[in-house]
Steps between C-alpha positions, in 0.01 A plus 500: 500500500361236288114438319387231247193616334320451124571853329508654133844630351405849380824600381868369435839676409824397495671542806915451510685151391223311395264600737134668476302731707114377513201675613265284662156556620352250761175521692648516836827720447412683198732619296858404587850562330759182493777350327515154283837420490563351143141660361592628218654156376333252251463261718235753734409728226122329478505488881483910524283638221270794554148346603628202645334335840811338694497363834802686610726533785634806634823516716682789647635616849312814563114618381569760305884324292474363179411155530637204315197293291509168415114376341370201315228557230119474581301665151727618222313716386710711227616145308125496433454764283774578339367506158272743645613853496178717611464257850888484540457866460207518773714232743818766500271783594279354739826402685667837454186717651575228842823535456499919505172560712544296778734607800749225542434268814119582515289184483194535263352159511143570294722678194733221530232257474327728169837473372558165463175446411551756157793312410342161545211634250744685254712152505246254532304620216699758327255532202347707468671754699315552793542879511178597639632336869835630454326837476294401809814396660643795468181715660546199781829630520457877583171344748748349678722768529198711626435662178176339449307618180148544515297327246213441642297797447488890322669716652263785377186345478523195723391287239615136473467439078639662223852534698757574191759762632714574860610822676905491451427689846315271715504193335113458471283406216280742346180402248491652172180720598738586809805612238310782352743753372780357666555168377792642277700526823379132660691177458305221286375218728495178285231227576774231601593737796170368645435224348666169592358322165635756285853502356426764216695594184849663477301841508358421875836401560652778416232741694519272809908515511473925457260458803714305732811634380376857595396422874766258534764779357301777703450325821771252557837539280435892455534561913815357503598713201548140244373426188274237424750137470628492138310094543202711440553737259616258260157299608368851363651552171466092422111557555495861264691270243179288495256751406392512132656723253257803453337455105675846434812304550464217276383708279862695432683232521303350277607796290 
């Protein structure tokens, strides 16, 4: 069994004498498990970074062994922004939600192709952080798993403006008239969720990440009884680092 084929490295680990295990997504074969003999060395250590597009070869006598990798480097991504912690931060978790979510073997060529299109953006122009399609990414993500939100209309009213929260049951939007006495128990619905010209403030961010992280904990990691990747939950507390100190706050320590 042999394929050639452009594909992301979502993940990489040590793997005996020199050696590395790499998780690879590709449009055609989706996610696939190999070895790179002499990976984690120097010499290849740029070669297989999380984020990475490679044109890589994969080798091994049956379908379903652990195949041998060999790749040569197509858009190196992570040496891009490494003085950039928060998209670093969003390239590791975007890669670990692939790398946990998708069944391995499975092709998924339209997330593959959303993929590499987020990292190309979060690379390409790393400032400012282009959170607000990350977040879209990730509701892209549970689409494409056939968790689809809906955010296209009230669910109580039917109304198509003034769409602020979401059921944490069914995923749809709900207006603020719509809310009523309830909205204590519905999820906040940033603008940027809808909005592709919107990349809002480390507030949105932090509203947008509680709503995907709740379906995507509820509907895809949560069935098979696995927390969300720990990619993403550092992507989580990075983001609540970013919010401004409340004035009570500064005030003691002021004190």
């Amino acid at each position: 069994m042999e394929w050639e084929a452009a594909a992301l490295v979502l993940s990489v680990r040590p793997y005996g004498e020199g050696s590395a295990l790499v998780h690879l997504f590709s449009e055609e074969h989706g996610v696939s498990h190999g070895m790179a003999r002499g990976g984690a060395s120097r010499r290849q250590a740029s070669l297989w970074q999380t984020g990475n597009l490679v044109m890589a070869r994969w080798r091994a006598r049956l379908a379903d062994q652990l195949g041998t990798l060999t790749a040569e480097p197509v858009q190196c991504v992570a040496g891009r922004i490494l003085d950039a912690p928060l998209q670093l931060e969003m390239v590791s978790s975007a890669c670990a939600l692939v790398d946990g979510a998708l069944p391995q073997g499975e092709p998924h060529p339209e997330l593959f192709m959303r993929l590499v299109r987020l990292l190309t953006l979060i690379s390409v122009a790393p400032e400012p952080a282009p959170m607000g399609a990350y977040l879209r990414w990730e509701a892209q993500l549970l689409a494409g798993l056939g968790y689809g939100l809906d955010l296209s209309e009230c669910a109580v009213t039917g109304a198509r403006e003034d769409l602020v929260y979401v059921s944490p049951r069914s995923g749809r939007a709900v207006s603020r008239e719509g809310a009523g006495e309830w909205r204590d128990r519905l999820l906040p619905l940033p603008a940027l969720m809808t909005d592709e010209t919107q990349d809002g403030t480390p507030e949105d961010w932090k509203d947008g990440l509680a709503l995907t992280g709740h379906f995507l904990s509820r509907w895809v990691f949560g069935v098979r009884h696995q927390p969300l990747p720990a990619a993403r939950e550092r992507l989580v507390e990075y983001v609540q680092r970013l919010q401004p100190a409340p004035p009570d706050a500064d005030a003691e320590s002021d004190q």
